[in-house]
Coordinates of C-alpha atoms and ligand atoms in Angstrom, one line a residue:
M2 CA 101.7 188.0 157.9
C3 CA 99.4 188.7 160.1
G4 CA 100.3 188.2 164.1
I5 CA 98.0 187.0 166.8
V6 CA 98.6 187.5 170.7
G7 CA 96.2 187.1 173.6
Y8 CA 96.3 186.9 177.3
I9 CA 94.1 185.8 180.2
G10 CA 95.5 186.0 183.3
D11 CA 96.0 188.2 186.8
K12 CA 98.0 191.0 185.3
N13 CA 97.8 194.1 183.3
C14 CA 97.3 192.7 179.8
V15 CA 98.5 195.9 178.0
P16 CA 102.5 195.4 178.3
I17 CA 102.3 192.2 177.6
L18 CA 100.3 192.6 174.1
I19 CA 102.3 195.1 172.9
N20 CA 105.5 193.3 173.5
G21 CA 103.8 190.2 171.5
L22 CA 103.0 192.2 169.0
K23 CA 107.0 193.6 168.8
R24 CA 108.0 190.1 168.1
L25 CA 105.5 189.7 165.3
E26 CA 107.0 192.5 163.3
Y27 CA 109.2 190.6 161.8
R28 CA 106.2 188.7 160.0
G29 CA 105.7 191.9 157.8
Y30 CA 101.8 194.0 158.4
D31 CA 100.7 197.0 157.5
S32 CA 98.1 197.7 160.5
A33 CA 98.1 196.9 164.1
G34 CA 95.0 196.5 166.7
I35 CA 94.5 195.8 170.2
G36 CA 91.2 195.0 172.0
I37 CA 91.0 194.6 176.0
L38 CA 88.0 194.2 178.2
Q39 CA 88.1 196.9 181.0
D40 CA 85.2 196.9 183.7
K41 CA 83.8 194.0 181.8
K42 CA 83.3 196.3 178.4
S43 CA 85.0 196.3 175.5
L44 CA 87.9 198.9 174.0
V45 CA 89.5 198.4 170.6
V46 CA 92.2 200.6 169.8
K47 CA 93.7 200.6 166.4
N48 CA 95.4 201.9 163.7
K49 CA 97.4 201.9 160.2
G50 CA 101.1 201.2 160.1
K51 CA 103.4 200.6 162.9
V52 CA 102.8 198.9 166.7
S53 CA 105.2 201.7 167.9
F54 CA 102.4 204.0 167.0
L55 CA 99.6 201.5 168.1
E56 CA 101.9 201.6 171.2
D57 CA 102.0 205.5 171.3
R58 CA 97.8 206.3 171.3
I59 CA 97.1 204.0 173.6
E60 CA 99.9 205.5 176.0
N61 CA 97.6 208.4 177.9
L62 CA 94.0 206.1 177.9
S63 CA 95.2 204.1 181.3
L64 CA 94.5 201.1 179.7
N65 CA 94.2 198.3 182.7
S66 CA 93.0 195.2 182.2
N67 CA 93.7 191.3 182.3
I68 CA 92.4 189.6 179.3
G69 CA 92.9 191.1 175.6
I70 CA 93.9 189.8 172.2
A71 CA 96.2 191.7 169.8
H72 CA 96.9 191.5 166.0
T73 CA 99.2 193.0 163.5
R74 CA 97.7 193.0 160.1
W75 CA 99.3 192.0 156.5
A76 CA 96.1 193.5 153.7
T77 CA 94.3 190.8 151.7
H78 CA 90.9 192.0 151.1
G79 CA 90.9 195.7 151.6
I80 CA 93.7 198.5 151.7
P81 CA 95.6 198.8 155.0
N82 CA 93.7 201.5 157.3
E83 CA 92.1 201.4 160.4
Q84 CA 88.7 200.3 159.4
N85 CA 89.9 197.5 158.0
A86 CA 92.7 196.4 161.3
H87 CA 91.8 194.3 163.6
P88 CA 90.1 193.7 166.2
H89 CA 86.4 193.8 164.7
T90 CA 83.6 194.1 166.4
N91 CA 79.6 193.1 166.3
H92 CA 77.2 195.9 166.0
D93 CA 77.3 196.7 169.9
H94 CA 81.1 195.9 170.5
S95 CA 80.4 193.2 172.9
I96 CA 82.5 190.9 170.6
F97 CA 85.8 191.1 169.7
I98 CA 87.6 189.1 167.2
I99 CA 91.5 189.0 165.9
H100 CA 91.4 186.6 162.5
N101 CA 94.4 185.7 160.0
G102 CA 93.6 183.3 157.0
I103 CA 91.1 184.2 154.5
I104 CA 87.7 183.6 154.5
E105 CA 87.5 182.5 150.4
N106 CA 83.0 182.3 151.2
Y107 CA 82.7 185.7 152.6
A108 CA 81.2 187.6 149.9
V109 CA 78.0 185.0 150.1
I110 CA 78.4 185.2 153.7
K111 CA 78.1 188.7 153.6
K112 CA 75.3 189.0 151.6
S113 CA 73.2 186.9 154.0
L114 CA 74.1 188.7 156.5
L115 CA 73.2 191.8 155.3
N116 CA 69.9 190.8 154.2
Q117 CA 69.7 189.9 157.9
G118 CA 70.6 193.7 158.9
Y119 CA 74.0 193.5 160.0
K120 CA 76.5 196.4 159.1
F121 CA 79.7 196.4 158.3
N122 CA 82.5 198.6 159.1
S123 CA 85.2 197.3 156.9
E124 CA 86.0 195.5 153.4
T125 CA 87.9 192.8 155.0
D126 CA 86.7 189.0 154.7
S127 CA 87.3 188.4 158.6
E128 CA 84.3 191.0 159.7
V129 CA 81.6 188.4 158.6
L130 CA 82.9 186.1 161.6
V131 CA 81.9 188.5 164.2
H132 CA 78.9 188.8 163.0
M133 CA 77.9 185.2 162.4
I134 CA 79.2 184.7 165.7
D135 CA 76.5 187.7 167.0
G136 CA 73.7 185.8 165.4
F137 CA 74.4 182.4 167.4
I138 CA 75.0 184.6 170.2
K139 CA 71.6 185.8 170.1
N140 CA 70.4 182.5 169.3
G141 CA 70.6 181.0 172.7
N142 CA 74.2 180.0 172.0
D143 CA 78.0 180.6 174.4
L144 CA 80.8 181.6 173.4
Q145 CA 82.8 178.6 172.0
K146 CA 80.1 177.1 170.7
S147 CA 79.0 180.2 168.7
V148 CA 82.4 180.2 167.4
Q149 CA 81.9 176.1 166.8
L150 CA 78.8 177.3 164.4
A151 CA 80.2 179.7 162.6
L152 CA 83.2 177.5 161.5
N153 CA 81.1 174.9 160.4
E154 CA 79.8 177.3 158.0
V155 CA 82.7 179.0 156.5
E156 CA 85.4 177.7 154.4
G157 CA 89.2 179.1 153.8
T158 CA 91.6 179.6 156.6
Y159 CA 92.1 180.6 159.9
G160 CA 93.3 181.5 162.9
L161 CA 91.2 183.6 165.7
A162 CA 90.8 184.9 168.8
V163 CA 87.6 186.3 170.2
I164 CA 86.1 187.4 173.4
Y165 CA 82.6 188.2 174.3
S166 CA 82.0 191.3 176.7
N167 CA 79.1 188.9 178.8
E168 CA 81.6 185.9 178.9
P169 CA 84.1 188.0 181.0
D170 CA 86.1 185.7 181.7
K171 CA 87.2 183.4 179.0
I172 CA 89.0 183.7 175.0
V173 CA 88.2 181.6 172.4
A174 CA 90.4 180.2 169.7
A175 CA 90.5 178.3 166.5
R176 CA 92.7 177.0 163.9
K177 CA 92.5 175.8 160.3
G178 CA 95.0 176.6 158.1
S179 CA 96.7 179.1 160.4
P180 CA 99.1 178.6 162.7
L181 CA 98.1 178.9 166.6
V182 CA 99.7 178.3 170.0
V183 CA 98.5 178.4 173.4
G184 CA 100.9 179.0 176.0
L185 CA 100.4 177.9 179.7
G186 CA 101.7 179.6 182.6
D187 CA 100.5 179.9 186.1
N188 CA 97.1 181.4 186.8
E189 CA 97.8 183.1 183.4
N190 CA 97.4 181.4 179.5
F191 CA 98.3 182.8 176.1
I192 CA 97.4 182.5 172.9
A193 CA 99.6 183.2 169.7
S194 CA 100.1 182.8 165.8
D195 CA 104.1 182.4 167.3
V196 CA 105.6 181.0 169.9
S197 CA 108.5 184.4 169.6
A198 CA 105.2 186.4 171.1
I199 CA 104.7 184.5 174.4
L200 CA 108.3 183.5 174.8
A201 CA 109.0 185.8 177.7
H202 CA 106.3 184.5 179.4
T203 CA 106.2 180.4 178.8
K204 CA 107.6 177.5 177.3
Q205 CA 104.8 175.0 177.6
V206 CA 102.8 175.4 175.0
V207 CA 99.6 173.5 173.2
Y208 CA 99.6 173.4 169.5
L209 CA 96.3 173.7 167.8
E210 CA 95.1 171.3 165.0
D211 CA 93.2 172.3 161.9
G212 CA 89.6 172.3 163.3
E213 CA 90.2 172.7 166.8
V214 CA 88.4 175.1 168.8
A215 CA 89.9 175.9 172.4
L216 CA 88.5 177.3 175.6
I217 CA 90.7 179.6 177.6
T218 CA 90.5 180.7 180.9
K219 CA 93.3 181.8 183.2
N220 CA 93.8 178.6 184.9
S221 CA 92.0 176.1 182.3
F222 CA 92.6 175.2 178.7
S223 CA 90.1 172.8 176.7
A224 CA 89.9 171.7 173.3
K225 CA 87.0 170.6 170.7
T226 CA 86.5 170.2 167.2
I227 CA 84.4 172.9 165.6
Y228 CA 82.1 169.4 165.1
D229 CA 81.9 169.6 168.7
K230 CA 84.4 166.4 170.3
E231 CA 86.6 166.6 173.1
I232 CA 89.8 166.4 171.8
Q233 CA 92.8 165.7 174.6
K234 CA 95.8 167.8 173.6
E235 CA 99.5 167.0 174.4
V236 CA 101.6 169.3 176.5
H237 CA 105.4 170.5 174.5
E238 CA 108.0 172.2 175.8
I239 CA 109.8 175.3 173.5
T240 CA 113.3 174.9 173.4
M241 CA 114.1 178.0 171.6
T242 CA 115.3 180.7 173.8
L243 CA 114.4 184.5 174.2
E244 CA 118.4 185.3 173.4
E245 CA 117.9 183.7 170.1
I246 CA 114.9 186.0 168.8
D247 CA 116.8 189.1 169.6
K248 CA 119.2 191.2 167.4
G249 CA 121.8 190.3 169.8
G250 CA 124.3 193.5 168.9
Y251 CA 123.9 193.6 164.7
P252 CA 121.7 196.7 163.6
H253 CA 119.2 194.1 161.5
F254 CA 118.0 190.8 162.2
M255 CA 119.2 190.0 158.4
L256 CA 122.6 190.7 159.1
K257 CA 123.1 188.7 162.5
E258 CA 121.8 185.7 160.8
I259 CA 123.9 186.0 157.8
M260 CA 126.6 186.2 160.4
E261 CA 125.4 183.4 162.7
Q262 CA 126.0 180.9 159.3
P263 CA 128.9 179.3 160.6
E264 CA 127.1 178.4 163.9
T265 CA 123.7 178.0 162.1
V266 CA 125.7 174.8 160.1
R267 CA 127.5 173.3 162.4
N268 CA 124.2 172.6 163.7
S269 CA 122.3 171.1 160.6
I270 CA 125.5 169.3 160.5
R271 CA 125.7 168.1 163.8
G272 CA 125.6 164.5 165.3
R273 CA 124.5 163.7 161.8
I274 CA 127.6 162.3 160.2
V275 CA 129.2 158.7 160.8
L276 CA 132.7 159.7 158.9
D277 CA 134.4 156.6 159.4
H278 CA 131.9 154.3 157.6
G279 CA 131.6 157.6 155.2
T280 CA 127.8 158.3 155.8
V281 CA 125.3 159.8 157.8
K282 CA 122.9 159.2 160.9
L283 CA 119.1 160.7 160.1
G284 CA 116.8 160.0 162.9
G285 CA 114.0 161.7 161.0
L286 CA 114.5 159.4 158.5
I287 CA 115.2 155.6 159.9
D288 CA 111.7 154.4 159.6
V289 CA 111.6 155.4 155.9
V290 CA 114.9 155.0 154.7
D291 CA 114.8 151.9 153.0
S292 CA 111.6 152.9 151.2
L293 CA 113.3 156.2 150.2
V294 CA 116.3 154.5 148.3
E295 CA 113.7 151.9 146.0
K296 CA 112.1 155.4 145.0
K297 CA 112.0 155.9 141.0
R298 CA 111.6 159.4 141.7
I299 CA 112.1 161.9 143.9
I300 CA 110.0 165.7 143.5
I301 CA 111.3 168.6 145.7
T302 CA 108.4 171.4 146.4
A303 CA 108.6 174.5 147.9
C304 CA 108.3 178.0 147.3
G305 CA 111.0 181.1 146.8
T306 CA 114.6 180.7 148.7
S307 CA 113.4 177.4 149.8
W308 CA 112.8 176.2 146.0
H309 CA 116.3 177.5 145.3
S310 CA 117.5 175.0 147.9
G311 CA 115.1 172.5 146.0
L312 CA 116.9 173.0 143.0
V313 CA 120.0 172.5 144.5
G314 CA 118.8 169.1 145.7
E315 CA 118.2 168.7 142.7
Y316 CA 121.8 168.7 141.2
M317 CA 123.2 166.9 144.6
I318 CA 120.5 163.7 144.5
E319 CA 121.1 163.4 140.7
Q320 CA 124.9 163.7 140.6
F321 CA 125.8 161.0 143.5
C322 CA 122.2 159.1 143.8
R323 CA 121.2 158.6 139.8
I324 CA 117.5 159.2 140.9
P325 CA 115.7 161.3 138.6
T326 CA 114.8 164.4 140.5
E327 CA 112.0 166.8 139.8
V328 CA 111.9 170.4 141.7
E329 CA 108.5 172.3 141.7
Y330 CA 106.6 175.1 142.8
A331 CA 104.4 173.5 145.8
S332 CA 101.6 176.6 144.3
E333 CA 101.9 174.9 140.5
F334 CA 102.1 171.3 141.9
R335 CA 99.1 171.7 144.2
Y336 CA 96.9 172.6 141.0
R337 CA 97.9 171.0 138.5
N338 CA 96.7 167.4 139.2
P339 CA 100.2 166.1 139.4
I340 CA 101.2 162.4 138.3
V341 CA 102.6 160.8 141.7
S342 CA 102.3 158.0 142.9
K343 CA 103.7 155.5 145.9
D344 CA 107.2 155.3 143.6
D345 CA 107.6 158.8 144.6
A346 CA 109.3 160.4 147.5
I347 CA 108.7 164.1 148.2
F348 CA 110.0 166.7 149.7
F349 CA 108.6 169.9 151.0
V350 CA 111.2 172.2 151.9
S351 CA 110.1 175.2 154.1
Q352 CA 111.7 177.5 157.1
S353 CA 108.7 178.4 158.6
G354 CA 106.8 174.8 158.0
E355 CA 103.8 176.6 157.1
T356 CA 103.7 178.0 154.0
A357 CA 100.0 177.8 152.2
D358 CA 101.2 176.4 149.0
T359 CA 103.4 174.3 150.5
L360 CA 101.2 172.7 153.2
A361 CA 98.6 172.6 150.0
A362 CA 101.1 170.5 147.7
L363 CA 101.9 168.3 150.7
R364 CA 98.3 167.4 151.5
E365 CA 97.7 166.6 147.6
A366 CA 100.6 164.3 147.4
K367 CA 99.9 162.5 150.5
M368 CA 96.5 162.2 149.0
K369 CA 98.5 160.5 146.0
G370 CA 100.2 157.9 147.8
A371 CA 103.6 159.1 147.7
L372 CA 106.1 159.3 150.9
V373 CA 105.8 162.8 152.0
L374 CA 109.1 163.9 153.8
G375 CA 109.7 167.2 155.6
I376 CA 112.7 169.8 155.5
C377 CA 111.5 172.3 157.8
N378 CA 113.2 174.4 160.3
V379 CA 110.6 175.2 162.9
V380 CA 110.2 172.7 165.0
G381 CA 106.5 171.2 165.4
S382 CA 105.4 173.5 162.4
S383 CA 102.6 172.1 160.5
I384 CA 104.1 170.7 157.2
A385 CA 106.9 168.8 160.0
R386 CA 103.7 167.3 161.6
E387 CA 102.3 166.2 158.6
T388 CA 104.8 164.6 156.5
N389 CA 105.9 161.1 157.7
A390 CA 108.8 161.9 158.3
G391 CA 111.9 164.3 157.6
V392 CA 115.0 166.1 158.7
Y393 CA 115.0 169.6 160.8
T394 CA 117.3 172.2 159.7
H395 CA 118.4 173.5 163.1
A396 CA 118.9 176.7 161.9
G397 CA 117.3 178.6 164.8
P398 CA 114.7 181.3 164.6
E399 CA 115.3 183.2 161.5
I400 CA 113.4 186.5 162.3
G401 CA 114.6 188.5 159.0
V402 CA 112.1 188.3 156.1
A403 CA 114.6 187.5 153.7
S404 CA 115.4 184.0 154.3
T405 CA 119.5 183.4 155.0
K406 CA 120.7 181.4 157.4
A407 CA 117.8 179.3 156.5
F408 CA 118.9 178.8 153.0
T409 CA 122.4 177.1 153.7
S410 CA 120.8 175.0 156.3
Q411 CA 118.7 173.5 153.9
L412 CA 121.4 173.3 151.4
V413 CA 123.6 170.9 154.3
V414 CA 120.5 169.0 155.2
L415 CA 120.0 168.0 151.4
A416 CA 123.9 167.3 151.1
L417 CA 123.3 165.1 154.2
I418 CA 120.2 163.3 152.0
T419 CA 122.1 162.7 149.5
L420 CA 125.2 161.1 151.1
L421 CA 122.2 159.0 152.8
I422 CA 121.0 157.7 149.8
A423 CA 123.8 157.7 147.9
R424 CA 125.7 155.6 150.2
R425 CA 122.9 153.0 150.0
K426 CA 123.5 153.0 146.5
N427 CA 126.8 153.6 144.8
L428 CA 129.0 155.4 146.3
S429 CA 132.0 153.9 148.2
Q430 CA 132.9 154.2 151.7
V431 CA 135.8 156.5 151.0
D432 CA 134.0 158.9 148.7
G433 CA 131.4 159.2 151.0
K434 CA 133.9 159.9 153.8
N435 CA 135.6 162.9 151.8
L436 CA 132.2 164.3 150.7
A437 CA 131.6 163.9 154.9
E438 CA 135.2 166.1 155.6
E439 CA 134.1 168.3 153.0
L440 CA 131.4 169.1 155.1
L441 CA 132.6 169.4 158.4
K442 CA 134.8 172.3 156.8
I443 CA 132.1 174.2 155.5
P444 CA 131.8 176.4 159.1
E445 CA 135.2 177.6 158.5
K446 CA 135.4 178.3 155.1
I447 CA 132.1 180.7 155.7
E448 CA 133.9 182.4 158.4
A449 CA 136.5 182.8 156.0
I450 CA 134.2 184.6 153.7
L451 CA 132.5 186.5 156.1
K452 CA 135.5 188.8 157.1
L453 CA 134.9 190.2 153.3
N454 CA 132.6 192.1 154.7
D455 CA 133.9 195.3 155.1
K456 CA 134.6 195.1 151.3
I457 CA 131.3 193.9 150.3
E458 CA 130.1 196.7 151.8
Q459 CA 132.8 199.1 149.5
I460 CA 131.0 197.4 146.6
A461 CA 127.7 198.0 147.6
E462 CA 128.1 201.4 147.9
K463 CA 129.5 202.0 144.5
F464 CA 127.0 199.7 143.2
K465 CA 123.7 201.0 145.1
D466 CA 122.1 203.3 142.5
S467 CA 121.9 200.8 139.8
S468 CA 118.5 199.9 139.0
N469 CA 119.0 196.4 137.2
F470 CA 121.0 193.5 138.1
L471 CA 122.3 190.4 136.2
Y472 CA 123.0 187.6 138.2
L473 CA 124.7 184.4 135.8
G474 CA 126.1 181.2 137.3
R475 CA 126.0 177.7 135.8
G476 CA 125.5 174.0 137.6
Y477 CA 125.5 173.6 141.1
N478 CA 125.5 177.7 141.2
F479 CA 122.6 179.0 138.7
P480 CA 119.7 178.1 141.7
V481 CA 122.3 180.7 143.7
A482 CA 122.0 182.9 141.1
L483 CA 118.6 183.4 141.3
E484 CA 118.8 183.4 144.7
G485 CA 120.6 186.3 145.3
A486 CA 118.6 187.9 142.6
L487 CA 115.8 187.3 145.1
K488 CA 117.9 188.6 148.0
L489 CA 118.7 192.0 146.2
K490 CA 114.9 192.3 144.6
E491 CA 113.2 191.8 148.5
I492 CA 115.4 194.2 150.6
S493 CA 116.2 196.5 148.3
Y494 CA 113.8 196.9 145.4
I495 CA 116.3 196.6 142.7
H496 CA 114.8 194.6 139.7
A497 CA 117.5 191.8 139.5
E498 CA 116.8 188.6 137.6
G499 CA 118.7 185.5 137.5
Y500 CA 119.8 183.0 134.8
P501 CA 122.1 180.0 133.8
A502 CA 125.0 182.4 132.6
A503 CA 125.1 180.3 129.0
E504 CA 121.0 181.4 128.5
M505 CA 122.8 184.9 128.5
K506 CA 123.1 185.0 125.0
H507 CA 119.5 183.4 123.9
G508 CA 117.8 187.2 125.4
P509 CA 119.2 189.1 128.6
I510 CA 122.6 190.3 126.8
A511 CA 119.9 192.7 124.8
L512 CA 120.2 194.3 128.1
I513 CA 124.1 194.8 128.6
D514 CA 125.3 198.2 128.7
E515 CA 127.4 200.1 130.8
N516 CA 124.6 200.8 133.6
M517 CA 123.9 197.2 134.1
P518 CA 126.0 195.5 137.0
A519 CA 126.5 191.6 136.0
I520 CA 127.3 189.6 138.5
F521 CA 129.2 186.4 137.8
I522 CA 129.5 183.3 140.2
A523 CA 132.6 181.7 138.9
P524 CA 134.3 179.2 141.0
K525 CA 137.1 177.0 139.4
D526 CA 134.8 174.2 138.2
S527 CA 134.0 172.0 135.1
T528 CA 132.2 175.3 133.5
Y529 CA 135.0 177.7 134.9
D530 CA 136.3 178.4 131.1
K531 CA 132.8 178.8 129.6
I532 CA 131.5 181.1 132.3
I533 CA 134.9 183.0 131.6
S534 CA 133.6 183.2 127.9
N535 CA 130.8 185.0 129.3
I536 CA 132.3 187.3 131.6
Q537 CA 134.1 188.0 128.2
E538 CA 130.5 188.7 126.1
V539 CA 129.5 190.8 128.9
K540 CA 133.2 192.9 128.9
A541 CA 133.0 193.9 125.5
R542 CA 129.4 195.5 125.7
G543 CA 130.4 197.2 128.2
G544 CA 129.0 195.4 131.3
K545 CA 130.0 195.9 134.7
I546 CA 130.8 193.0 136.6
I547 CA 131.3 191.7 139.6
A548 CA 132.8 188.2 140.2
I549 CA 132.2 185.7 142.9
A550 CA 135.7 183.5 142.0
N551 CA 138.1 181.2 144.3
E552 CA 141.0 182.7 146.6
D553 CA 144.0 181.2 143.3
D554 CA 141.7 183.3 141.0
D555 CA 144.3 185.8 140.2
D556 CA 143.7 185.8 136.6
I557 CA 140.1 186.6 136.5
D558 CA 140.7 189.9 137.9
N559 CA 142.1 191.3 134.6
L560 CA 138.9 190.8 133.1
V561 CA 136.1 191.6 135.9
D562 CA 135.5 195.2 137.9
F563 CA 135.4 193.9 141.1
S564 CA 136.2 190.5 142.6
I565 CA 135.1 188.2 145.7
K566 CA 137.8 185.5 146.2
I567 CA 136.0 183.0 148.4
P568 CA 137.4 179.6 149.8
Q569 CA 137.2 176.6 147.4
T570 CA 134.9 173.4 148.2
I571 CA 133.5 170.4 146.5
R572 CA 131.2 171.4 143.6
M573 CA 128.0 170.0 145.2
L574 CA 129.3 172.0 148.6
M575 CA 130.0 175.8 146.9
P576 CA 126.4 177.2 147.0
I577 CA 126.8 177.0 150.4
L578 CA 129.7 179.5 150.6
T579 CA 128.6 181.3 146.7
V580 CA 125.5 182.7 148.2
I581 CA 127.4 184.1 151.8
P582 CA 128.1 187.4 149.3
L583 CA 125.3 187.9 148.0
Q584 CA 123.2 187.8 150.8
L585 CA 125.9 190.0 152.6
L586 CA 125.7 192.9 148.9
A587 CA 121.8 192.8 148.5
Y588 CA 121.8 193.8 152.3
H589 CA 124.7 196.2 152.1
I590 CA 123.1 198.0 149.1
A591 CA 119.6 197.8 151.1
V592 CA 121.3 199.7 153.9
K593 CA 122.8 202.0 151.6
K594 CA 119.4 203.1 150.3
G595 CA 117.9 203.4 153.9
L596 CA 115.1 200.7 153.4
N597 CA 113.8 198.7 156.1
V598 CA 116.1 195.7 155.5
D599 CA 114.0 193.1 157.9
Q600 CA 110.2 193.9 157.4
P601 CA 110.8 194.8 153.3
R602 CA 107.2 196.6 152.2
N603 CA 104.3 194.1 151.1
L604 CA 106.3 190.7 152.1
A605 CA 105.6 188.4 154.7
K606 CA 108.0 186.2 157.0
S607 CA 105.4 183.8 156.7
V608 CA 102.8 182.9 153.7
T609 CA 99.8 181.5 154.9
V610 CA 97.9 182.5 152.6
E611 CA 97.1 181.3 148.8
Ligands
M6R22 O1 109.1 178.9 155.1 P1 109.3 178.9 153.6 O2 110.5 178.7 153.4 O3 108.3 177.5 153.3 O4 109.1 180.1 152.7 C1 109.3 180.2 151.3 C2 108.4 181.8 151.2 O5 108.0 182.3 151.3 C3 110.6 182.3 151.2 O6 111.4 181.5 151.2 C4 110.1 183.3 150.2 O7 110.9 183.5 149.5 C5 111.7 184.5 151.4 N1 111.1 185.5 151.8 C6 113.1 184.6 150.8 O8 113.6 185.4 151.5

């Protein structure tokens, strides 16, 4: 999604802004722009396409300024082109603005501004903001007040930053529903939509909350609400390091993140298992665990890959805790007036912690009195802050748009939560201990699977030109089938569907022929024989089959074209292992097709619009 970075201080802001934009590229975007004040005059350069193109364009312009803002745009209103790229300026270019989010009532505001004689240069919703601010400045207000007044009239979401050439020593920034963080330095300050953009310069940050408007100069920071109430803000120290957001020698972030999973899973488990008691300790849930175990129902709400981990969570919680559990798409939950009460606990699962639909669903559930709990990766994110309690996944920054290590860490955290609740209910200490021991063995089993990378790459070579894939799994591995198919679609643009294997005969079997590869997730569990029957059905129709099977399963090789053999674990933890070959297969197919694996077309890392 769109990215924001801003700088005010003693240095030349241009390289700082361009490098900041490069750090934000992973979020997904289609145009980029920069706006600075040079000799107190505004100078805006923007274009469709990559930040590197913007960098080339400004190379010979001798830009030098100590105040500026820059933006990557992910198109919502208006096609990706130079006019629609940010910053947007007012009629005399004295004000320029960058904006993330959507102004929902922009059409009404635009009509009124057109009637007042304002001219528009873009098709965007964002442009109304700069003309509104212009109007309030003309009425005698300063920049911050004008931003406040403008934001009082808009409906929708925003993370924005504005500069005005007549007040050349300040950046005004505001947030509602679209993350924004202020970075504090020595005689310099920063603004960013994501800390990774400014991490090279400072680790001291202030998170803006919804409805807050910040005034940033080179050596001061203050904030007010849009209703002009002063607010005291807390300064946070970022623990993330620059190394964590670099590729670390890998050709793509996605491969690095797949390969990191033994360590990220270890980090998700670390310090949380109390082996002797066969239970876990989750600091984030201590205050609510008594109430959680008494709940009559659990709902897990999320989007995309996080929704898939929620589906695995449903199997885990119902099997071990015997609490009825439902999984909902956040986008559906928020609009269907869900029946929710204080007897429910609702988990909101999100890597970014900023997904607009999940955040809105959380607010709806909270308003209806449910216990709302977060499972988030990004520390200090909106969902983490707005839930009553929660557990961090500790997967570290995930930069590749296709979620990989965040998924396996979510599964680990869901397993830990299951164990916590189950031990308070019916699970014995011995069974709890067995489960915890199995969990502790998962990282080394992932290491073993990652050693199959070359073999999986060879399989990818054989299938890279297929145009459709079916992914089939049962029980705990049905959500893995969905996740495997999503990974392939996202980065290779190949059509893929995930199904519960038994559903195949109710429709998808009609698609099977020699051109339709079917990927079966077939570990040795209670439904193994059934899945072998499904494999036979595909084989009988000439379909090509890849199976994810267990290491000791020699028989399956007589039935399938290719097999990827992985270690065994208990059923509930199997998805943490079975998904890894599917991540690698999608990765290699996309690379072999020459596609941009880390920034697939049309996708954004953090979907902060509806
Ligand atoms: O940050 P979140 O986990 O809330 O994001 C949810 C989805 O947008 C995300 O999982 C998306 O589906 C990924 N591109 C999957 O790889």
